[in-house]
Coordinates of C-alpha atoms in Angstrom, one line a residue:
Chain Y
M1201 CA -30.4 4.4 61.7
A1202 CA -27.2 6.6 62.5
Q1203 CA -24.6 5.4 60.9
S1204 CA -25.7 4.7 58.1
E1205 CA -26.0 8.3 57.7
G1206 CA -22.5 8.8 55.6
R1207 CA -21.9 12.0 53.6
G1208 CA -21.8 12.1 49.8
A1209 CA -24.3 9.7 48.7
G1210 CA -26.1 12.5 47.2
V1211 CA -30.5 12.7 46.1
S1212 CA -30.3 9.2 44.9
R1213 CA -28.8 7.3 47.7
R1214 CA -31.7 9.9 50.1
D1215 CA -34.5 8.4 46.9
L1216 CA -33.1 4.6 48.1
L1217 CA -34.2 5.4 51.8
A1218 CA -37.1 6.6 51.4
T1219 CA -38.3 4.0 48.9
T1220 CA -36.6 0.7 51.1
G1221 CA -37.1 3.1 54.6
G1222 CA -37.3 1.6 58.1
F1223 CA -33.9 0.3 60.0
A1224 CA -33.6 -2.8 57.3
G1225 CA -33.8 -0.6 54.3
G1226 CA -30.9 1.7 56.1
F1227 CA -29.1 -0.5 57.2
V1228 CA -28.0 -1.7 53.8
L1229 CA -27.6 0.9 51.9
G1230 CA -24.9 2.2 54.9
A1231 CA -22.7 -0.6 54.6
L1232 CA -22.7 -0.1 50.1
F1233 CA -22.5 3.7 50.6
A1234 CA -19.8 3.2 53.4
G1235 CA -17.7 0.9 51.3
K1236 CA -14.6 1.0 53.5
G1237 CA -15.2 -2.7 54.3
L1238 CA -13.7 -3.5 51.0
P1239 CA -10.6 -4.0 49.7
P1240 CA -8.6 -1.7 47.8
S1241 CA -8.5 -4.2 44.8
R1242 CA -12.2 -4.7 44.5
A1243 CA -12.9 -1.0 45.1
A1244 CA -10.5 -0.6 42.0
A1245 CA -12.0 -3.2 40.0
G1246 CA -14.2 -1.0 38.2
D1247 CA -10.8 0.7 37.2
V1248 CA -10.6 -2.1 34.6
P1249 CA -11.5 -1.1 30.6
E1250 CA -12.6 -3.7 28.9
W1251 CA -11.4 -6.3 26.4
P1252 CA -11.2 -5.7 23.8
W1253 CA -10.4 -2.4 23.6
P1254 CA -11.4 0.2 20.9
Y1255 CA -9.7 0.0 17.5
T1256 CA -10.0 2.7 15.1
K1257 CA -7.6 2.2 11.0
L1258 CA -4.2 3.3 11.1
D1259 CA -1.6 4.7 8.5
P1260 CA 0.1 1.1 7.3
D1261 CA 2.8 3.7 6.6
A1262 CA 3.2 5.2 9.9
V1263 CA 3.5 1.8 11.7
A1264 CA 6.2 0.7 9.8
V1265 CA 8.1 3.8 10.4
K1266 CA 7.2 3.7 14.2
A1267 CA 8.3 -0.2 14.3
H1268 CA 12.0 0.2 12.0
Q1269 CA 13.0 3.3 14.8
A1270 CA 11.5 1.4 17.9
F1271 CA 13.5 -2.2 17.2
Y1272 CA 16.7 -0.8 17.9
E1273 CA 15.0 1.2 21.9
G1274 CA 13.4 -2.7 23.4
G1275 CA 14.5 -5.3 20.0
C1276 CA 11.4 -7.1 17.6
H1277 CA 8.3 -7.6 19.8
Y1278 CA 8.1 -4.2 21.6
A1279 CA 9.1 -2.6 17.9
V1280 CA 5.3 -4.4 16.7
A1281 CA 3.7 -3.7 19.5
K1282 CA 5.0 -0.3 20.2
A1283 CA 4.4 0.5 16.7
V1284 CA 0.4 0.2 17.0
L1285 CA 0.1 0.5 20.5
S1286 CA 1.7 3.6 19.8
E1287 CA -0.2 5.1 17.4
L1288 CA -3.5 4.6 18.8
R1289 CA -2.4 5.8 22.2
E1290 CA -2.7 9.3 19.0
K1291 CA -5.9 8.3 18.3
V1292 CA -8.2 7.1 20.7
G1293 CA -6.4 7.5 23.6
Y1294 CA -7.2 6.1 27.4
P1295 CA -7.4 2.8 27.4
Y1296 CA -4.2 2.9 25.7
T1297 CA -2.6 5.0 27.6
V1298 CA -1.7 3.0 30.9
L1299 CA 0.0 -0.3 28.7
P1300 CA 3.6 0.8 29.5
Y1301 CA 5.5 -0.9 26.1
D1302 CA 8.6 -1.5 28.1
M1303 CA 6.6 -5.1 29.3
F1304 CA 7.7 -6.4 25.4
R1305 CA 11.3 -6.5 25.5
Y1306 CA 11.7 -10.2 26.5
G1307 CA 10.6 -11.3 23.1
E1308 CA 13.3 -10.1 21.8
G1309 CA 15.5 -12.4 19.8
G1310 CA 13.1 -15.8 19.9
V1311 CA 12.8 -13.8 24.2
V1312 CA 14.8 -13.5 25.3
G1313 CA 17.7 -14.6 22.5
W1314 CA 16.7 -18.0 22.5
G1315 CA 16.0 -18.5 19.3
S1316 CA 11.8 -19.3 19.6
L1317 CA 8.8 -16.6 18.6
C1318 CA 10.0 -14.2 16.2
G1319 CA 9.6 -11.6 18.8
A1320 CA 7.3 -9.5 15.7
L1321 CA 5.0 -11.4 15.8
N1322 CA 4.8 -12.6 19.1
G1323 CA 4.2 -8.1 18.9
A1324 CA 1.7 -8.4 15.7
G1325 CA -0.2 -12.0 18.0
V1326 CA -0.4 -8.9 21.5
V1327 CA -2.0 -6.4 20.0
I1328 CA -4.7 -8.2 17.6
N1329 CA -5.7 -9.8 20.6
L1330 CA -5.5 -6.4 22.8
V1331 CA -8.1 -5.3 20.4
S1332 CA -9.3 -9.0 18.9
A1333 CA -12.4 -11.2 21.3
K1334 CA -12.2 -15.2 19.2
P1335 CA -12.3 -16.1 17.5
A1336 CA -11.1 -13.5 14.9
Y1337 CA -8.1 -12.8 17.4
Q1338 CA -6.6 -16.8 16.4
Q1339 CA -7.5 -15.5 12.7
L1340 CA -6.3 -12.5 12.3
T1341 CA -3.1 -13.7 14.2
N1342 CA -2.4 -16.9 12.5
E1343 CA -3.5 -15.1 9.2
V1344 CA 0.4 -12.4 9.6
V1345 CA 1.6 -16.1 11.4
G1346 CA 1.1 -18.0 7.7
W1347 CA 1.9 -14.7 6.4
Y1348 CA 5.5 -14.4 7.4
T1349 CA 6.4 -18.4 6.6
Q1350 CA 6.2 -17.9 3.1
A1351 CA 7.3 -13.7 2.5
E1352 CA 9.7 -12.5 0.5
I1353 CA 11.7 -10.3 3.3
P1354 CA 12.6 -8.0 4.6
H1355 CA 9.8 -5.7 1.5
Y1356 CA 10.4 -2.3 3.7
V1357 CA 13.1 0.4 2.8
P1358 CA 13.5 3.7 4.9
Q1359 CA 13.4 7.3 3.1
G1360 CA 17.0 7.0 1.2
K1361 CA 18.2 3.6 2.0
E1362 CA 18.2 1.0 -0.6
P1363 CA 16.9 -2.6 -0.4
M1364 CA 18.3 -5.6 1.2
P1365 CA 18.4 -9.1 0.7
T1366 CA 15.7 -11.3 1.3
S1367 CA 14.6 -14.2 2.6
V1368 CA 12.2 -16.8 3.0
A1369 CA 11.8 -18.4 7.0
G1370 CA 9.7 -21.1 5.8
S1371 CA 9.4 -20.9 10.1
P1372 CA 7.8 -18.3 12.7
L1373 CA 10.9 -19.4 15.3
C1374 CA 13.7 -16.6 15.5
H1375 CA 16.8 -18.8 14.8
V1376 CA 15.3 -20.7 11.0
S1377 CA 14.2 -16.8 10.4
V1378 CA 17.6 -15.3 11.0
S1379 CA 19.5 -18.5 9.7
K1380 CA 17.5 -18.3 5.9
W1381 CA 18.8 -14.6 5.9
A1382 CA 22.2 -15.2 6.6
T1383 CA 22.6 -17.2 4.5
A1384 CA 20.4 -16.9 2.0
S1385 CA 22.1 -13.2 1.9
G1386 CA 25.7 -14.0 3.4
M1387 CA 26.1 -12.0 5.5
G1388 CA 26.6 -12.1 9.1
A1389 CA 24.0 -13.4 12.0
E1390 CA 25.8 -12.0 14.4
S1391 CA 26.5 -8.0 12.5
K1392 CA 24.8 -4.5 12.3
E1393 CA 23.0 -5.3 8.9
R1394 CA 21.4 -8.2 10.4
A1395 CA 20.1 -5.9 13.1
E1396 CA 19.0 -4.1 10.4
R1397 CA 17.2 -6.9 8.6
C1398 CA 15.3 -8.1 11.8
A1399 CA 14.6 -3.7 11.9
R1400 CA 12.8 -3.6 8.6
L1401 CA 11.5 -6.7 9.4
C1402 CA 9.4 -5.3 12.0
A1403 CA 7.8 -2.6 10.2
D1404 CA 6.9 -5.4 7.4
V1405 CA 4.9 -7.1 10.2
A1406 CA 4.0 -4.0 12.5
R1407 CA 2.2 -2.8 8.5
R1408 CA 0.3 -6.8 8.0
T1409 CA -0.7 -6.4 11.3
V1410 CA -3.2 -2.7 11.4
E1411 CA -3.7 -3.9 7.6
L1412 CA -4.8 -7.0 8.6
L1413 CA -6.6 -5.2 11.7
N1414 CA -8.0 -2.2 9.3
S1415 CA -9.7 -4.9 7.1
K1416 CA -11.0 -6.3 9.6
Q1417 CA -12.5 -3.3 10.7
D1418 CA -14.0 -2.5 7.4
G1419 CA -15.4 -6.3 7.4
T1420 CA -13.7 -7.0 3.9
F1421 CA -11.5 -9.1 6.1
K1422 CA -10.5 -13.4 4.3
A1423 CA -8.2 -15.6 5.6
A1424 CA -5.8 -16.3 2.4
F1425 CA -3.0 -18.6 4.0
T1426 CA -2.3 -22.1 3.0
P1427 CA -0.3 -24.9 5.8
A1428 CA 2.7 -26.9 3.4
A1429 CA 0.4 -29.1 2.2
G1430 CA 3.1 -32.1 3.0
I1431 CA 1.3 -31.9 7.2
K1432 CA -0.9 -33.4 6.1
D1433 CA 1.4 -36.4 5.4
C1434 CA 3.1 -36.4 8.3
L1435 CA -0.1 -35.8 10.7
S1436 CA -2.3 -39.0 8.9
C1437 CA 0.4 -41.0 11.2
H1438 CA 1.2 -39.5 13.5
G1439 CA -1.7 -36.9 14.0
K1440 CA -4.8 -38.3 16.0
E1441 CA -6.7 -41.1 14.3
D1442 CA -3.5 -43.4 14.2
L1443 CA -0.4 -42.7 16.2
N1444 CA -1.5 -39.1 18.5
N1445 CA 1.9 -37.9 19.6
V1446 CA 1.9 -34.7 17.2
R1447 CA -1.1 -32.4 17.6
E1448 CA -2.5 -30.7 14.4
I1449 CA 0.1 -27.7 14.6
K1450 CA 1.4 -25.4 12.0
M1451 CA 4.9 -25.1 11.5
N1452 CA 6.5 -27.0 8.5
C1453 CA 7.1 -30.4 9.9
I1454 CA 10.5 -31.0 7.0
Q1455 CA 12.0 -27.8 8.2
C1456 CA 13.1 -30.2 11.3
H1457 CA 12.0 -33.9 10.6
E1458 CA 13.8 -35.8 7.1
P1459 CA 10.9 -37.6 5.0
H1460 CA 10.7 -40.4 5.9
T1461 CA 7.6 -43.7 5.6
Chain Q
M569 CA -6.6 39.2 33.2
A570 CA -9.9 38.7 33.0
Q571 CA -9.8 34.3 30.0
S572 CA -7.0 33.7 32.8
E573 CA -9.7 33.9 35.7
G574 CA -10.4 30.4 35.5
R575 CA -11.4 28.0 38.1
G576 CA -9.6 25.5 40.1
A577 CA -6.2 26.8 40.4
G578 CA -6.8 26.9 43.8
V579 CA -4.2 28.9 46.7
S580 CA -1.3 28.1 44.5
R581 CA -2.0 29.4 41.6
R582 CA -3.3 33.3 43.4
D583 CA 0.8 32.9 45.7
L584 CA 1.6 32.7 41.6
L585 CA -0.1 35.5 40.0
A586 CA 1.4 37.1 42.5
T587 CA 4.7 36.1 42.3
T588 CA 4.4 36.7 38.2
G589 CA 2.8 39.8 38.5
G590 CA 1.1 41.6 35.7
F591 CA -0.5 40.4 32.3
A592 CA 2.8 38.9 31.1
G593 CA 2.5 35.8 33.6
G594 CA -1.3 36.2 33.8
F595 CA -1.2 34.5 29.9
V596 CA 1.2 31.8 30.3
L597 CA -0.8 30.6 33.6
G598 CA -4.0 31.2 32.0
A599 CA -3.2 28.5 28.9
L600 CA -1.4 26.6 31.8
F601 CA -4.8 26.2 33.8
A602 CA -6.9 25.7 30.9
G603 CA -5.4 23.4 29.6
K604 CA -8.1 23.0 26.9
G605 CA -5.4 23.4 23.8
L606 CA -3.8 19.6 24.7
P607 CA -5.1 17.2 22.4
P608 CA -6.0 14.1 24.4
S609 CA -3.7 11.8 24.0
R610 CA -0.9 14.5 25.4
A611 CA -3.2 15.9 28.3
A612 CA -3.6 12.1 29.5
A613 CA 0.0 11.5 29.3
G614 CA 0.0 11.7 33.3
D615 CA -1.6 7.8 33.4
V616 CA 0.5 6.3 32.4
P617 CA 1.8 4.1 35.5
E618 CA 5.6 3.8 35.4
W619 CA 7.7 1.1 34.2
P620 CA 8.4 -1.5 35.8
W621 CA 5.8 -2.3 38.3
P622 CA 6.2 -2.7 41.5
Y623 CA 5.9 -6.6 42.7
T624 CA 5.3 -7.8 46.2
K625 CA 6.1 -11.5 46.9
L626 CA 3.4 -13.7 46.5
D627 CA 2.4 -17.3 47.4
P628 CA 4.2 -20.5 44.5
D629 CA 1.2 -22.4 45.8
A630 CA -1.3 -19.6 44.8
V631 CA -0.6 -19.3 42.0
A632 CA 0.0 -22.5 41.5
V633 CA -3.6 -23.4 41.8
K634 CA -5.2 -20.2 39.8
A635 CA -2.7 -21.2 37.4
H636 CA -3.9 -24.9 37.0
Q637 CA -7.4 -23.4 36.9
A638 CA -7.3 -20.6 34.5
F639 CA -5.5 -22.9 31.4
Y640 CA -9.6 -24.0 31.1
E641 CA -10.7 -20.3 31.0
G642 CA -8.6 -19.3 28.2
G643 CA -5.4 -21.3 27.9
C644 CA -1.3 -21.8 29.1
H645 CA -0.3 -17.5 27.4
Y646 CA -3.2 -16.5 30.0
A647 CA -3.2 -19.3 32.8
V648 CA 0.1 -18.4 34.3
A649 CA -0.1 -14.1 33.4
K650 CA -4.1 -14.1 35.1
A651 CA -1.9 -16.5 37.5
V652 CA 0.1 -14.1 39.1
L653 CA -1.5 -10.9 37.9
S654 CA -4.8 -11.6 39.2
E655 CA -2.4 -12.1 42.7
L656 CA -1.1 -9.2 41.9
R657 CA -4.4 -7.2 41.6
E658 CA -4.9 -8.8 45.1
K659 CA -1.9 -7.6 46.8
V660 CA -1.0 -4.7 45.0
G661 CA -4.7 -3.0 42.7
Y662 CA -3.7 -0.5 40.5
P663 CA -1.6 -0.2 37.9
Y664 CA -2.5 -3.8 37.6
T665 CA -6.3 -3.1 37.7
V666 CA -6.8 -1.8 34.1
L667 CA -4.5 -4.9 32.2
P668 CA -6.2 -7.2 30.8
Y669 CA -5.5 -11.3 30.6
D670 CA -8.3 -11.0 27.6
M671 CA -4.3 -9.7 26.0
F672 CA -3.3 -13.3 26.2
R673 CA -5.4 -16.0 25.2
Y674 CA -3.4 -15.7 22.0
G675 CA 0.1 -17.5 22.9
E676 CA -1.7 -21.0 23.3
G677 CA -0.6 -23.7 21.6
G678 CA 2.4 -22.1 20.7
V679 CA 0.3 -19.2 19.5
V680 CA -3.3 -19.9 18.3
G681 CA -1.9 -23.3 18.1
W682 CA 1.4 -23.3 15.5
G683 CA 3.9 -25.3 18.4
S684 CA 6.2 -22.6 18.4
L685 CA 6.8 -21.1 21.9
C686 CA 5.2 -22.3 25.3
G687 CA 2.2 -20.7 25.4
A688 CA 3.6 -20.4 30.1
L689 CA 6.6 -20.1 29.0
N690 CA 5.1 -16.5 27.3
G691 CA 3.4 -15.4 30.4
A692 CA 6.3 -15.8 32.6
G693 CA 8.4 -13.5 30.5
V694 CA 5.2 -11.4 30.3
V695 CA 5.0 -11.2 34.3
I696 CA 8.8 -11.3 34.9
N697 CA 9.5 -7.6 32.1
L698 CA 7.2 -5.9 33.6
V699 CA 7.6 -5.7 36.9
S700 CA 11.4 -5.9 36.1
A701 CA 14.4 -3.9 34.3
K702 CA 17.0 -5.5 32.7
P703 CA 19.2 -6.8 33.1
A704 CA 17.1 -8.4 35.9
Y705 CA 14.4 -9.7 33.0
Q706 CA 16.2 -11.3 31.3
Q707 CA 18.5 -13.3 34.0
L708 CA 14.7 -14.2 35.3
T709 CA 13.3 -15.0 32.3
N710 CA 16.7 -16.8 30.9
E711 CA 16.1 -18.7 34.0
V712 CA 12.5 -19.9 33.7
V713 CA 12.9 -21.1 30.4
G714 CA 16.2 -22.9 31.0
W715 CA 15.1 -24.4 33.9
Y716 CA 11.6 -26.1 31.4
T717 CA 13.7 -27.4 29.2
Q718 CA 15.9 -29.5 31.3
A719 CA 13.1 -30.3 34.1
E720 CA 10.6 -33.4 34.6
I721 CA 6.4 -31.6 33.7
P722 CA 4.4 -31.4 35.3
H723 CA 5.2 -32.1 39.0
Y724 CA 1.7 -30.1 40.7
V725 CA -0.5 -32.2 42.0
P726 CA -4.4 -30.8 41.8
Q727 CA -6.1 -31.1 45.5
G728 CA -7.3 -34.7 45.3
K729 CA -5.7 -36.3 42.4
E730 CA -3.1 -38.4 40.9
P731 CA -0.2 -37.3 39.5
M732 CA 1.0 -38.2 36.2
P733 CA 3.8 -39.6 33.6
T734 CA 6.5 -36.7 32.5
S735 CA 8.6 -35.8 29.9
V736 CA 11.4 -33.7 29.6
A737 CA 11.2 -30.9 26.6
G738 CA 14.5 -30.4 25.7
S739 CA 12.9 -27.3 24.3
P740 CA 10.9 -24.6 24.6
L741 CA 8.8 -25.1 22.1
C742 CA 5.0 -26.2 22.4
H743 CA 5.4 -28.8 19.7
V744 CA 8.4 -30.7 20.9
S745 CA 7.4 -30.4 24.6
V746 CA 3.8 -31.7 23.9
S747 CA 5.1 -34.6 21.5
K748 CA 7.7 -35.2 24.0
W749 CA 5.5 -35.9 26.5
A750 CA 3.1 -37.3 24.2
T751 CA 5.5 -39.7 23.2
A752 CA 7.0 -40.2 26.6
S753 CA 3.5 -41.2 28.7
G754 CA 1.6 -43.5 26.1
M755 CA -1.1 -40.7 25.9
G756 CA -2.6 -38.3 22.9
A757 CA -1.2 -35.6 22.0
E758 CA -4.8 -34.5 21.0
S759 CA -6.7 -35.5 24.1
K760 CA -8.4 -34.0 27.0
E761 CA -5.0 -36.3 29.6
R762 CA -3.0 -34.3 27.4
A763 CA -5.0 -30.7 28.1
E764 CA -4.5 -31.9 31.8
R765 CA -1.3 -32.3 30.9
C766 CA -0.3 -28.9 29.9
A767 CA -2.5 -27.5 32.6
R768 CA -0.6 -28.6 35.4
L769 CA 2.4 -27.3 33.7
C770 CA 0.5 -23.8 33.7
A771 CA 0.6 -24.2 37.6
D772 CA 4.1 -25.4 37.5
V773 CA 5.3 -22.5 35.2
A774 CA 4.0 -19.9 37.6
R775 CA 4.8 -21.4 40.2
R776 CA 8.7 -21.3 39.4
T777 CA 7.8 -18.0 38.0
V778 CA 6.8 -16.7 41.6
E779 CA 9.7 -17.9 43.0
L780 CA 12.4 -16.3 41.2
L781 CA 10.4 -13.2 41.2
N782 CA 10.5 -12.9 45.1
S783 CA 14.5 -14.7 44.9
K784 CA 14.9 -11.0 43.1
Q785 CA 12.9 -9.5 45.6
D786 CA 15.0 -11.0 48.5
G787 CA 18.3 -10.0 46.8
T788 CA 18.9 -14.8 46.8
F789 CA 18.4 -15.0 43.3
K790 CA 21.2 -16.7 41.8
A791 CA 21.0 -18.1 37.7
A792 CA 21.2 -22.0 37.6
F793 CA 21.1 -23.1 34.4
T794 CA 23.7 -24.1 32.3
P795 CA 23.0 -24.3 28.1
A796 CA 23.9 -27.7 27.0
A797 CA 27.6 -27.9 25.7
G798 CA 27.3 -29.2 22.9
I799 CA 25.9 -25.6 21.5
K800 CA 29.6 -24.4 21.7
D801 CA 31.0 -27.5 19.2
C802 CA 27.8 -25.7 16.8
L803 CA 28.3 -22.7 17.5
S804 CA 32.5 -23.1 16.3
C805 CA 32.1 -23.7 13.0
H806 CA 28.5 -21.5 12.4
G807 CA 29.7 -18.7 15.1
K808 CA 30.1 -15.4 14.6
E809 CA 34.2 -16.1 14.0
D810 CA 33.3 -18.3 11.6
L811 CA 30.4 -19.5 9.6
N812 CA 28.7 -16.5 11.2
N813 CA 25.4 -18.2 9.9
V814 CA 23.5 -18.8 14.1
R815 CA 23.2 -16.3 16.3
E816 CA 24.7 -17.5 19.3
I817 CA 21.0 -18.9 20.6
K818 CA 19.9 -21.4 23.4
M819 CA 18.0 -23.2 22.2
N820 CA 20.1 -27.6 22.1
C821 CA 20.5 -28.2 18.4
I822 CA 21.1 -31.4 17.9
Q823 CA 16.8 -31.4 18.9
C824 CA 16.7 -31.0 15.4
H825 CA 19.6 -31.4 12.8
E826 CA 22.1 -34.2 12.5
P827 CA 25.7 -33.5 14.9
H828 CA 28.2 -33.6 12.0
T829 CA 31.9 -31.9 11.6

């Protein structure tokens, strides 16, 4: 028994020893309480905060202001993620205190400038998913992406500034969104104005994300987005009942493909 | 002085009191050590692990096996993120023990099925960025995305299984990648085979990500990706020196646009 008599087990261990008694019980408990045979990662497994992380209703105005500012620190993905997560860090504290916003810098310009997914939407997706299990994260993310494709943005106007020209992206892709805006506004895709347009768009996406999360928290969330009607026509040949060479996606086919019969 | 005589300050506090002496020093130190006036979020600010998080070289084979399996738990984005981060959790422990992989479920199917950015690449981007500051995360992410657009994938074959038909996506977008493969293989975009193709592709992307991170760690990283030559032609009119309605992106223009003069 001497080997199992370690320190730190306290009353409960003594109670257990009294209950189980004898050599076998002492051996098992000695192994449990010594704990030195476990690799560090196993021993630290209890540190993982349970997912989904707790959400508390946030002020959409405050989040919008933060997102606009954060765009100039770390780009679009970072901006939306930091705006929401820093508010949750203030209001909830742990576990939001352990998550570095910097891990979301890569999403800028549709992933380090590739022009793919708008980083603001990538930021919306990750914060929604951090605080929501299935099917809520799917419903809310679908809603914010769908809204983005149809909205006249940027809508946000920083205090003391003038509104900017707007456009409708029709797509969740950075390249399409930027080029539609550049064409509609007559302002350069590579210009300070375009950067400011994207900063304001981050404010819009962060606000919409928080509005949706708040409505889910209140039990008042209702899905409003309807995919472009033409997608059904395309999928009647390309979908799983016929050619089966296109998944049931939601991007609007005719932005990149000529309609044909 | 009585109010400042709390517990837990130990020798260093007594030394400081001896040095500063008198009422003023005691008051300041009392306020410091009581610590109850700080809001929870401020008090916990010290918990934030410093970014970038530590990276240690990983086994690309082990990560590939994990990514293939994890695809069936949580989709493509989750699969690549979990494969790399769970290995780091095993090898490094904290702070990897605090990050829930579930926050990356939203990226599946190009963000909850929208068909935009391939979720495997979204997973690669976030793990690279978590362990890399600028410009490393930009260089490595650009490399893995560029490689993906040109590679014959899926390359990975699970133990005891046969290789699958391959294709070259030419794009970082889920929809393009899936539809190119469905057309090349003659297998359905909505089929079990397509799911298995995406699971194997996650193994390929996770492996490539770890190979790149390992080479950066070794100091042997060299950028190899060259964007499609035709992009320059398009940007000679659409770029910042002329129309300025397209940013200097890296997706290949002619996948969606007809070449014109």
